[in-house]
């Protein structure tokens, strides 16, 4: 007697999930090579899996990954992915409204780490950044926004870690009075800005002038801070004050929406 029939579509969907488990953060081409499924069929499968939250696609580079709800990664990685997944559609809508792009950063030890960005979705051509890019705490707008609002014990732990660093951008950790004054200004304004000496570049890497300004706000979840988001623009377009007057409210509303989305996902 013949056994039950195999559901081919389900079989192919499981093959795609297996591919993503073996090779996280895959492109469509890589999945096509691994599974031997045609790209049109792959797109339909991925779209179906994404609707159920089993797969997500990054805005930054269009690569696919297992959704945080299925991830067996360490809890810290899962937590970062959950924030990025919640933030992606909200940041995309913000970019559609204002055109200027945004980055999402989360803590990663002695630096912050980019987990999502809408630079590739913006009609304004800016320097593209990769997921996982390290950004310094003390000179970046996102780092200052996070430190200004995170719990005192967490902030002290981060500053203590940076105090022994030999990197030039961490020197401010050994100037507690100046750092406290800077963070107080962030809280008074409601947003963080880059240090005037920070013109661009990766944490620990050479500075390079990217021609950008940015403002950043924290993702505040009660007493905790989950990360920070920014908005970037060309220095020639607006002063910091003029840009904040136009867009700070939208950026703050976006931060609240992301936190609300993270909370709802956590309860699932």
mmCIF file of C-alpha atoms in Angstrom, residues 22-235:
data_model
loop_
_atom_site.group_PDB
_atom_site.id
_atom_site.type_symbol
_atom_site.label_atom_id
_atom_site.label_comp_id
_atom_site.label_asym_id
_atom_site.label_seq_id
_atom_site.Cartn_x
_atom_site.Cartn_y
_atom_site.Cartn_z
ATOM 1 C CA UNK A 22 23.394 26.253 7.171
ATOM 2 C CA UNK A 23 24.256 29.579 5.542
ATOM 3 C CA UNK A 24 22.753 32.504 7.471
ATOM 4 C CA UNK A 25 22.279 35.840 5.715
ATOM 5 C CA UNK A 26 22.033 34.418 2.192
ATOM 6 C CA UNK A 27 21.387 36.200 -1.074
ATOM 7 C CA UNK A 28 18.767 34.988 -3.537
ATOM 8 C CA UNK A 29 21.561 33.734 -5.815
ATOM 9 C CA UNK A 30 23.166 31.762 -2.983
ATOM 10 C CA UNK A 31 19.843 30.147 -2.092
ATOM 11 C CA UNK A 32 19.270 29.307 -5.749
ATOM 12 C CA UNK A 33 22.667 27.571 -5.963
ATOM 13 C CA UNK A 34 22.153 25.706 -2.679
ATOM 14 C CA UNK A 35 18.575 24.523 -3.296
ATOM 15 C CA UNK A 36 18.491 24.329 -7.109
ATOM 16 C CA UNK A 37 15.052 25.967 -6.938
ATOM 17 C CA UNK A 38 14.312 28.515 -9.654
ATOM 18 C CA UNK A 39 14.507 32.133 -8.571
ATOM 19 C CA UNK A 40 10.828 32.922 -9.301
ATOM 20 C CA UNK A 41 9.797 29.927 -7.159
ATOM 21 C CA UNK A 42 12.298 30.898 -4.477
ATOM 22 C CA UNK A 43 10.846 34.388 -4.305
ATOM 23 C CA UNK A 44 7.342 32.971 -3.803
ATOM 24 C CA UNK A 45 8.586 30.599 -1.089
ATOM 25 C CA UNK A 46 10.528 33.344 0.687
ATOM 26 C CA UNK A 47 7.553 35.698 0.508
ATOM 27 C CA UNK A 48 5.325 33.030 2.061
ATOM 28 C CA UNK A 49 7.838 32.288 4.821
ATOM 29 C CA UNK A 50 8.283 36.000 5.487
ATOM 30 C CA UNK A 51 4.506 36.488 5.907
ATOM 31 C CA UNK A 52 4.663 33.943 8.746
ATOM 32 C CA UNK A 53 7.711 35.565 10.313
ATOM 33 C CA UNK A 54 9.889 32.524 9.643
ATOM 34 C CA UNK A 55 12.231 34.413 7.322
ATOM 35 C CA UNK A 56 13.188 38.076 7.156
ATOM 36 C CA UNK A 57 14.958 40.154 4.519
ATOM 37 C CA UNK A 58 17.357 42.909 5.438
ATOM 38 C CA UNK A 59 16.763 46.376 4.026
ATOM 39 C CA UNK A 60 20.482 47.093 3.932
ATOM 40 C CA UNK A 61 21.531 44.467 1.394
ATOM 41 C CA UNK A 62 18.453 42.376 0.556
ATOM 42 C CA UNK A 63 19.910 39.218 2.137
ATOM 43 C CA UNK A 64 17.620 36.657 3.766
ATOM 44 C CA UNK A 65 17.907 35.128 7.216
ATOM 45 C CA UNK A 66 15.963 32.940 9.622
ATOM 46 C CA UNK A 67 13.467 34.959 11.664
ATOM 47 C CA UNK A 68 14.247 35.500 15.344
ATOM 48 C CA UNK A 69 11.255 33.326 16.289
ATOM 49 C CA UNK A 70 13.027 30.269 14.810
ATOM 50 C CA UNK A 71 16.588 31.207 15.637
ATOM 51 C CA UNK A 72 18.637 28.941 17.871
ATOM 52 C CA UNK A 73 21.434 31.492 18.026
ATOM 53 C CA UNK A 74 22.733 32.776 21.391
ATOM 54 C CA UNK A 75 20.209 35.003 23.137
ATOM 55 C CA UNK A 76 22.171 38.201 22.514
ATOM 56 C CA UNK A 77 22.209 37.614 18.739
ATOM 57 C CA UNK A 78 18.535 36.685 18.826
ATOM 58 C CA UNK A 79 17.745 39.858 20.767
ATOM 59 C CA UNK A 80 19.584 42.036 18.225
ATOM 60 C CA UNK A 81 17.860 40.293 15.324
ATOM 61 C CA UNK A 82 14.469 40.771 16.952
ATOM 62 C CA UNK A 83 15.093 44.518 17.229
ATOM 63 C CA UNK A 84 16.283 44.704 13.618
ATOM 64 C CA UNK A 85 13.271 42.757 12.331
ATOM 65 C CA UNK A 86 10.874 44.988 14.246
ATOM 66 C CA UNK A 87 12.622 48.134 13.060
ATOM 67 C CA UNK A 88 12.988 47.312 9.347
ATOM 68 C CA UNK A 89 9.460 48.049 8.047
ATOM 69 C CA UNK A 90 9.128 51.092 10.314
ATOM 70 C CA UNK A 91 12.434 52.582 9.163
ATOM 71 C CA UNK A 92 11.456 51.872 5.565
ATOM 72 C CA UNK A 93 8.220 53.843 5.971
ATOM 73 C CA UNK A 94 10.161 56.719 7.539
ATOM 74 C CA UNK A 95 12.567 56.757 4.584
ATOM 75 C CA UNK A 96 9.652 56.768 2.136
ATOM 76 C CA UNK A 97 8.212 59.835 3.874
ATOM 77 C CA UNK A 98 11.364 61.920 4.292
ATOM 78 C CA UNK A 99 13.759 60.415 1.682
ATOM 79 C CA UNK A 100 16.761 60.730 4.023
ATOM 80 C CA UNK A 101 18.027 57.357 5.320
ATOM 81 C CA UNK A 102 18.410 55.972 8.832
ATOM 82 C CA UNK A 103 20.598 53.425 10.624
ATOM 83 C CA UNK A 104 19.723 51.207 13.584
ATOM 84 C CA UNK A 105 22.559 50.568 16.061
ATOM 85 C CA UNK A 106 22.727 48.257 19.078
ATOM 86 C CA UNK A 107 25.378 47.808 21.809
ATOM 87 C CA UNK A 108 28.203 45.379 21.054
ATOM 88 C CA UNK A 109 30.778 45.686 23.829
ATOM 89 C CA UNK A 110 33.305 48.455 23.198
ATOM 90 C CA UNK A 111 31.342 49.763 20.205
ATOM 91 C CA UNK A 112 27.874 49.959 18.713
ATOM 92 C CA UNK A 113 26.979 47.779 15.752
ATOM 93 C CA UNK A 114 24.810 48.566 12.774
ATOM 94 C CA UNK A 115 21.959 46.038 12.509
ATOM 95 C CA UNK A 116 19.762 47.668 9.856
ATOM 96 C CA UNK A 117 19.871 50.641 7.512
ATOM 97 C CA UNK A 118 17.709 52.224 4.824
ATOM 98 C CA UNK A 119 20.608 53.777 2.913
ATOM 99 C CA UNK A 120 20.024 51.403 0.010
ATOM 100 C CA UNK A 121 16.315 52.376 -0.030
ATOM 101 C CA UNK A 122 16.885 56.121 -0.055
ATOM 102 C CA UNK A 123 16.643 58.003 -3.371
ATOM 103 C CA UNK A 124 19.555 60.128 -2.109
ATOM 104 C CA UNK A 125 22.863 58.448 -2.886
ATOM 105 C CA UNK A 126 24.953 58.247 0.277
ATOM 106 C CA UNK A 127 27.820 55.982 1.245
ATOM 107 C CA UNK A 128 26.454 52.461 1.762
ATOM 108 C CA UNK A 129 27.189 50.686 5.036
ATOM 109 C CA UNK A 130 27.229 46.972 5.815
ATOM 110 C CA UNK A 131 25.459 45.119 8.602
ATOM 111 C CA UNK A 132 27.825 44.534 11.511
ATOM 112 C CA UNK A 133 29.766 47.758 10.962
ATOM 113 C CA UNK A 134 31.362 48.907 14.278
ATOM 114 C CA UNK A 135 30.626 52.490 15.328
ATOM 115 C CA UNK A 136 32.243 54.253 18.265
ATOM 116 C CA UNK A 137 30.305 55.106 21.409
ATOM 117 C CA UNK A 138 31.641 58.515 22.325
ATOM 118 C CA UNK A 139 31.850 60.478 19.063
ATOM 119 C CA UNK A 140 28.831 59.138 17.143
ATOM 120 C CA UNK A 141 25.316 60.543 17.366
ATOM 121 C CA UNK A 142 23.844 57.091 18.070
ATOM 122 C CA UNK A 143 26.394 56.317 20.785
ATOM 123 C CA UNK A 144 25.757 59.588 22.566
ATOM 124 C CA UNK A 145 21.978 59.189 22.298
ATOM 125 C CA UNK A 146 22.207 55.717 23.850
ATOM 126 C CA UNK A 147 24.601 56.708 26.651
ATOM 127 C CA UNK A 148 22.583 59.799 27.544
ATOM 128 C CA UNK A 149 19.464 57.757 28.320
ATOM 129 C CA UNK A 150 20.628 54.290 29.392
ATOM 130 C CA UNK A 151 20.692 53.359 33.111
ATOM 131 C CA UNK A 152 23.563 54.878 35.092
ATOM 132 C CA UNK A 153 25.139 51.509 35.928
ATOM 133 C CA UNK A 154 25.151 50.453 32.285
ATOM 134 C CA UNK A 155 26.655 53.757 31.177
ATOM 135 C CA UNK A 156 29.378 53.491 33.812
ATOM 136 C CA UNK A 157 30.172 49.931 32.736
ATOM 137 C CA UNK A 158 30.599 51.051 29.118
ATOM 138 C CA UNK A 159 32.731 54.067 30.036
ATOM 139 C CA UNK A 160 34.907 51.915 32.331
ATOM 140 C CA UNK A 161 35.474 49.522 29.433
ATOM 141 C CA UNK A 162 36.527 52.372 27.129
ATOM 142 C CA UNK A 163 38.744 54.116 29.662
ATOM 143 C CA UNK A 164 41.624 51.703 29.143
ATOM 144 C CA UNK A 165 41.317 51.814 25.334
ATOM 145 C CA UNK A 166 44.228 53.173 23.316
ATOM 146 C CA UNK A 167 41.962 54.213 20.418
ATOM 147 C CA UNK A 168 41.857 58.002 19.901
ATOM 148 C CA UNK A 169 38.050 58.076 19.724
ATOM 149 C CA UNK A 170 37.835 56.590 23.237
ATOM 150 C CA UNK A 171 39.941 59.301 24.887
ATOM 151 C CA UNK A 172 36.778 61.082 26.028
ATOM 152 C CA UNK A 173 36.130 58.206 28.466
ATOM 153 C CA UNK A 174 39.020 59.584 30.547
ATOM 154 C CA UNK A 175 37.372 63.027 30.743
ATOM 155 C CA UNK A 176 34.314 62.329 32.947
ATOM 156 C CA UNK A 177 33.316 65.961 33.517
ATOM 157 C CA UNK A 178 33.350 66.778 29.788
ATOM 158 C CA UNK A 179 31.519 63.575 28.898
ATOM 159 C CA UNK A 180 28.835 64.240 31.526
ATOM 160 C CA UNK A 181 28.349 67.748 30.112
ATOM 161 C CA UNK A 182 27.984 66.395 26.557
ATOM 162 C CA UNK A 183 25.400 63.809 27.611
ATOM 163 C CA UNK A 184 23.480 66.423 29.603
ATOM 164 C CA UNK A 185 23.283 68.523 26.421
ATOM 165 C CA UNK A 186 21.924 65.501 24.541
ATOM 166 C CA UNK A 187 19.162 65.076 27.110
ATOM 167 C CA UNK A 188 18.365 68.807 27.023
ATOM 168 C CA UNK A 189 18.077 68.806 23.193
ATOM 169 C CA UNK A 190 16.378 65.413 22.961
ATOM 170 C CA UNK A 191 18.812 64.034 20.389
ATOM 171 C CA UNK A 192 22.473 63.140 19.915
ATOM 172 C CA UNK A 193 24.823 64.586 17.305
ATOM 173 C CA UNK A 194 28.266 63.638 16.056
ATOM 174 C CA UNK A 195 31.294 65.119 17.764
ATOM 175 C CA UNK A 196 32.584 67.959 15.547
ATOM 176 C CA UNK A 197 35.859 66.057 15.089
ATOM 177 C CA UNK A 198 34.059 62.914 13.850
ATOM 178 C CA UNK A 199 33.690 63.226 10.092
ATOM 179 C CA UNK A 200 33.027 59.540 9.364
ATOM 180 C CA UNK A 201 34.724 56.157 9.497
ATOM 181 C CA UNK A 202 34.538 52.864 11.368
ATOM 182 C CA UNK A 203 35.411 52.294 15.012
ATOM 183 C CA UNK A 204 39.129 51.651 15.216
ATOM 184 C CA UNK A 205 39.624 52.562 11.541
ATOM 185 C CA UNK A 206 40.861 55.686 9.782
ATOM 186 C CA UNK A 207 38.647 58.750 9.687
ATOM 187 C CA UNK A 208 37.219 59.732 6.346
ATOM 188 C CA UNK A 209 35.047 62.708 5.496
ATOM 189 C CA UNK A 210 31.662 61.363 4.371
ATOM 190 C CA UNK A 211 30.035 64.781 4.064
ATOM 191 C CA UNK A 212 27.181 63.883 6.402
ATOM 192 C CA UNK A 213 25.471 65.200 9.517
ATOM 193 C CA UNK A 214 23.242 63.032 11.696
ATOM 194 C CA UNK A 215 20.871 63.240 14.634
ATOM 195 C CA UNK A 216 19.985 60.211 16.764
ATOM 196 C CA UNK A 217 17.467 59.213 19.407
ATOM 197 C CA UNK A 218 17.381 56.198 21.748
ATOM 198 C CA UNK A 219 14.964 53.281 21.631
ATOM 199 C CA UNK A 220 13.671 53.645 25.190
ATOM 200 C CA UNK A 221 11.750 50.732 26.670
ATOM 201 C CA UNK A 222 10.941 51.872 30.178
ATOM 202 C CA UNK A 223 14.234 52.188 32.035
ATOM 203 C CA UNK A 224 16.087 50.182 29.364
ATOM 204 C CA UNK A 225 17.501 51.387 26.075
ATOM 205 C CA UNK A 226 17.381 48.811 23.280
ATOM 206 C CA UNK A 227 19.508 50.720 20.783
ATOM 207 C CA UNK A 228 19.444 53.981 18.862
ATOM 208 C CA UNK A 229 18.342 55.186 15.431
ATOM 209 C CA UNK A 230 19.576 58.125 13.422
ATOM 210 C CA UNK A 231 18.735 60.150 10.352
ATOM 211 C CA UNK A 232 21.533 61.227 8.031
ATOM 212 C CA UNK A 233 21.733 64.028 5.493
ATOM 213 C CA UNK A 234 24.242 65.944 3.414
ATOM 214 C CA UNK A 235 25.914 68.767 5.301
#
